[in-house]
mmCIF file of C-alpha atoms in Angstrom:
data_model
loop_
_atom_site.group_PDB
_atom_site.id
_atom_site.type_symbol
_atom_site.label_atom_id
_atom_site.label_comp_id
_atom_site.label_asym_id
_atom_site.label_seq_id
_atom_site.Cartn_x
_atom_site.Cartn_y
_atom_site.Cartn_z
ATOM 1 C CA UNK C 1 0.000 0.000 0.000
ATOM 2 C CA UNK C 2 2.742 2.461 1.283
ATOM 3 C CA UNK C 3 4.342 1.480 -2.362
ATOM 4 C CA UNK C 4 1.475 2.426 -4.252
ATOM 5 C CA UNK C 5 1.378 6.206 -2.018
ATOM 6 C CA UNK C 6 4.584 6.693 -2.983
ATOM 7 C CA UNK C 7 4.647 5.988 -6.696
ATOM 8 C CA UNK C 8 1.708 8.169 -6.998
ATOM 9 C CA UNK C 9 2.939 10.838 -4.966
ATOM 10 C CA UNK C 10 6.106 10.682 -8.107
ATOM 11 C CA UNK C 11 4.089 10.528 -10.325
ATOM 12 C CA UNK C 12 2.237 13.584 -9.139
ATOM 13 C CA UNK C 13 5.374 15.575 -8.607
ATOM 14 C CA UNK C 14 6.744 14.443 -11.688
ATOM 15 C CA UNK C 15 3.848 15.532 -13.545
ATOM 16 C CA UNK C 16 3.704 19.135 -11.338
ATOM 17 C CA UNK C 17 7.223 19.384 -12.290
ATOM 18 C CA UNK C 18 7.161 18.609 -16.392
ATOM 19 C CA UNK C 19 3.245 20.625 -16.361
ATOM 20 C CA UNK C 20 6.324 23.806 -15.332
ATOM 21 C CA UNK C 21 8.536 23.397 -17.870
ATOM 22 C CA UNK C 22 6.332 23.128 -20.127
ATOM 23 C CA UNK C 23 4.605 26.298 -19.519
ATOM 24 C CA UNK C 24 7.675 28.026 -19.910
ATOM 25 C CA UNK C 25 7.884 27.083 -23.982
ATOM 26 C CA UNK C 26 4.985 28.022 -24.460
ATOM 27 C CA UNK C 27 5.634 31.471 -22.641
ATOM 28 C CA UNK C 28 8.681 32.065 -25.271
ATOM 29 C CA UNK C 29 5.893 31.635 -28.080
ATOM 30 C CA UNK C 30 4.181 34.361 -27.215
ATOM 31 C CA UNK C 31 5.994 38.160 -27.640
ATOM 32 C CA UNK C 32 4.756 40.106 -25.006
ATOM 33 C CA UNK C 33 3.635 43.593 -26.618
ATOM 34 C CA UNK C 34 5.730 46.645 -26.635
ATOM 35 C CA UNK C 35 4.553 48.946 -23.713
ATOM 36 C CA UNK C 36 2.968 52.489 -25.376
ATOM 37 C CA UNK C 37 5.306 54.956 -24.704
ATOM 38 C CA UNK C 38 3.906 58.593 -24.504
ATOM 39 C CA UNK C 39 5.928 61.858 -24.746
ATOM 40 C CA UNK C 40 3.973 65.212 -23.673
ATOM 41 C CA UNK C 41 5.037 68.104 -25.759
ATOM 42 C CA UNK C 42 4.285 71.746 -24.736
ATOM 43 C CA UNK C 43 4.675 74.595 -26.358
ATOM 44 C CA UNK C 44 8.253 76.632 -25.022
ATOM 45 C CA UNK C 45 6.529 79.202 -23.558
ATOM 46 C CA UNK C 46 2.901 80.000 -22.642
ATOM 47 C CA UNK C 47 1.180 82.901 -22.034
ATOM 48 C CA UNK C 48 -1.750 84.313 -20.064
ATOM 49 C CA UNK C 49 -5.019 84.715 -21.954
ATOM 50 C CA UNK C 50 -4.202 83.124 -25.244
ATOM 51 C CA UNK C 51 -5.085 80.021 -26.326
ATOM 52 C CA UNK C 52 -2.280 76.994 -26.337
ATOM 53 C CA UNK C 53 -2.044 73.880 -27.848
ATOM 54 C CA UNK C 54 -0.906 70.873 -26.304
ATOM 55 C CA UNK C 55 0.077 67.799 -27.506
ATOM 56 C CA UNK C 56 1.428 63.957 -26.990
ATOM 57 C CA UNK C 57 2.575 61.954 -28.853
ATOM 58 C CA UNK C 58 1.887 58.279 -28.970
ATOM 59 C CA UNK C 59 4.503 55.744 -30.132
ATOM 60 C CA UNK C 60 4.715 51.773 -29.495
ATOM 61 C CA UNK C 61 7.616 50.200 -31.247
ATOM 62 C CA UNK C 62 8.812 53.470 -32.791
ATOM 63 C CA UNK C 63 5.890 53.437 -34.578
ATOM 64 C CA UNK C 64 2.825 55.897 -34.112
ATOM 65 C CA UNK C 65 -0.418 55.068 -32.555
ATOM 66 C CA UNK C 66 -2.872 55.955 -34.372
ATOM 67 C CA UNK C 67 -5.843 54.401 -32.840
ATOM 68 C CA UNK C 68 -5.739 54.900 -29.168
ATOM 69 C CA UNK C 69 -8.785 54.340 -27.577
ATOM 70 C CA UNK C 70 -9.083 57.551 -25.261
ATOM 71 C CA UNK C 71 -6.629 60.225 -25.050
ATOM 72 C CA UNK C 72 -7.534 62.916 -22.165
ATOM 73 C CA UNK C 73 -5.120 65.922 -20.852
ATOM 74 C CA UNK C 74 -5.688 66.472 -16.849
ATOM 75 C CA UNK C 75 -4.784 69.568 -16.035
ATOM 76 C CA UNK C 76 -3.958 71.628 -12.563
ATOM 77 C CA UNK C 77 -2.577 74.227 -11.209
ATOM 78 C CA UNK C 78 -0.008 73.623 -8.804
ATOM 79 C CA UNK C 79 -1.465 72.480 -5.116
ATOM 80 C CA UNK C 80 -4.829 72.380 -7.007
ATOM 81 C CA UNK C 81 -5.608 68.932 -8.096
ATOM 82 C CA UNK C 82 -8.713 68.629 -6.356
ATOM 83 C CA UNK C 83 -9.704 71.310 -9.115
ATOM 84 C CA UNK C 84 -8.346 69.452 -12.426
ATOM 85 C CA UNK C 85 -9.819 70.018 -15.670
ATOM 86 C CA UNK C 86 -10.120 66.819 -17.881
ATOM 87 C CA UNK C 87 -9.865 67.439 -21.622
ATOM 88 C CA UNK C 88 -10.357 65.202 -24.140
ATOM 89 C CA UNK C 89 -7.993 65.162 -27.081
ATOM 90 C CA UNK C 90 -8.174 64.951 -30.735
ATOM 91 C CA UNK C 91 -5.998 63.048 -32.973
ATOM 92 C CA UNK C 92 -3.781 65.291 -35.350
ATOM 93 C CA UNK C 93 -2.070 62.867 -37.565
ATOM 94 C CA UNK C 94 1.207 60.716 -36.911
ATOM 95 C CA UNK C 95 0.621 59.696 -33.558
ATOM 96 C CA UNK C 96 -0.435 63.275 -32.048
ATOM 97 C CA UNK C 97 -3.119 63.910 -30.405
ATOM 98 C CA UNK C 98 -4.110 67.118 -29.115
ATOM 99 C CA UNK C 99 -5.930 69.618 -26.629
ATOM 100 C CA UNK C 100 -6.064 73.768 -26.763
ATOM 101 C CA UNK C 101 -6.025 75.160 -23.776
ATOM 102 C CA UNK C 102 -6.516 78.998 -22.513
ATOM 103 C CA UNK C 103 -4.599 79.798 -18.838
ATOM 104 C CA UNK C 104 -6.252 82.227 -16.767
ATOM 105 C CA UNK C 105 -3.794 82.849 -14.307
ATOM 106 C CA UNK C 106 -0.171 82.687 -13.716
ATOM 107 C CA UNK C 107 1.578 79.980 -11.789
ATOM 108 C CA UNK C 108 3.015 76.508 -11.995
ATOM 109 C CA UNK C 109 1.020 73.559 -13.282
ATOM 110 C CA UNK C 110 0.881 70.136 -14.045
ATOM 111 C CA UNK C 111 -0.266 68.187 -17.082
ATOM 112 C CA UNK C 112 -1.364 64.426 -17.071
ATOM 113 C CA UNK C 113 -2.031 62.541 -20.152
ATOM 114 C CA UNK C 114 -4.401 59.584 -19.477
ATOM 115 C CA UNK C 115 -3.811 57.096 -22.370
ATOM 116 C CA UNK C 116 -5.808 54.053 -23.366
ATOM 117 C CA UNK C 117 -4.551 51.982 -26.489
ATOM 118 C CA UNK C 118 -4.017 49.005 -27.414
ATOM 119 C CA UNK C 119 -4.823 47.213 -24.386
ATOM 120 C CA UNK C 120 -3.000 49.989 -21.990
ATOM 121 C CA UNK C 121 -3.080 52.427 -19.758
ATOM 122 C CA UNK C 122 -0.310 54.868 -19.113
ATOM 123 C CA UNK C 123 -0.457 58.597 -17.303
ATOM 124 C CA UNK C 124 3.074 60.077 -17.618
ATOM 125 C CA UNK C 125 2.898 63.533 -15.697
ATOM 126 C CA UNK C 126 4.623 67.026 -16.609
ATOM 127 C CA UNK C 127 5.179 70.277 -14.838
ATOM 128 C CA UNK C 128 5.024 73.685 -16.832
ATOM 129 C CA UNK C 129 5.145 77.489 -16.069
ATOM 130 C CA UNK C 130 2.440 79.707 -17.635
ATOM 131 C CA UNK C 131 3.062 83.279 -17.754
ATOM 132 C CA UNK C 132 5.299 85.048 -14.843
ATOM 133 C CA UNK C 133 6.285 83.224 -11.712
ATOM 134 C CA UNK C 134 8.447 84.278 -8.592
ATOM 135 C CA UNK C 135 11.778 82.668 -7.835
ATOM 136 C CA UNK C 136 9.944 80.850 -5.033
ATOM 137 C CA UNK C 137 7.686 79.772 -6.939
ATOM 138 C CA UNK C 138 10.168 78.487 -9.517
ATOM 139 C CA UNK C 139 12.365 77.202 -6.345
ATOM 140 C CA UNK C 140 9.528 74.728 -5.052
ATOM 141 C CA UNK C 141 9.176 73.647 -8.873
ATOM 142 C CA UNK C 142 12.845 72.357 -8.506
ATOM 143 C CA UNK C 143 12.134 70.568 -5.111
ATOM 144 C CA UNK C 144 9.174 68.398 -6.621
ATOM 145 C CA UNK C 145 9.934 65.596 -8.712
ATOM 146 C CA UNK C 146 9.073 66.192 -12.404
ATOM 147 C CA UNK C 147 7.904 63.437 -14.672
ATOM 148 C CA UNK C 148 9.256 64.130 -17.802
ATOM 149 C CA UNK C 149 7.737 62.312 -21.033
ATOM 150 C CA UNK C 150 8.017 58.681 -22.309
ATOM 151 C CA UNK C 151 5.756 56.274 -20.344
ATOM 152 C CA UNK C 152 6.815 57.358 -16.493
ATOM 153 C CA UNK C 153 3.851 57.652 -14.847
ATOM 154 C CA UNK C 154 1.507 54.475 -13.970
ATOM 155 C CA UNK C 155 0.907 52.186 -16.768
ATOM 156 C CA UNK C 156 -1.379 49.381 -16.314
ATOM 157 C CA UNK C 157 -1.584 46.479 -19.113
ATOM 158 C CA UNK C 158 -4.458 44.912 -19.395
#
């Protein structure tokens, strides 16, 4: 009886063990995709009371996404997220997608693309001065961590 517990119990493992390895071809089969990799691009400089564009671009592979899902700027002044706008873009051409924006006041702010495409979801996150600011204003823009573009940020595959 014992003999019988234990040749099962080998069997078991040894079928555990191969049911592993095998996984592990297949897994090599499959190319997991390319994550979407999103650059923010703002204009140099960008005045008070006049309409701005800004603008991402969408790339996976080095190539250009062209058919994201959902493409939405969130934008906030400094210590003011509770107050974020949420614009939706509008694809340009070659992987750019767009929003226009007019700034009301002066200060720092922050700009979050939230990206959906191709089975992903990545918010890289930017800092950006609009109009005039004070050195300490400027100063605690150098103490926070900036985000710059590519796909920093959370992404989430799905």
């Amino acid at each position: 009886m014992n003999k019988i517990i234990s040749s099962m119990a080998l069997l078991f493992i040894m079928l555990f063990i191969s049911a592993c390895t095998g996984n592990t071809d297949s897994a090599d089969d499959t190319t997991t995709p390319k994550a979407v990799e999103v650059e923010i691009l703002l204009p140099e400089e960008i005045s008070l009371n006049e309409e701005s564009i800004l603008k991402v671009r969408l790339t996976q592979d080095q190539e250009n996404v062209e058919d994201a899902e959902d493409v939405q700027f969130e934008i906030w002044k400094a210590n003011s997220q509770e107050k974020s706008e949420l614009v939706k873009a509008k694809y340009e051409k070659e992987g750019i997608y767009s929003v226009k924006k007019t700034f009301q006041e002066d200060g720092i702010y922050y700009v979050q693309t939230h990206v959906t495409a191709r089975g992903m979801h990545v918010m890289p996150k930017k800092q950006f001065v609009v109009g005039n600011v004070s050195e300490e204003e400027l100063n605690s823009l150098k103490e926070e961590p900036q985000t710059q573009g590519g796909s920093q940020g959370h992404s989430h595959h799905h």
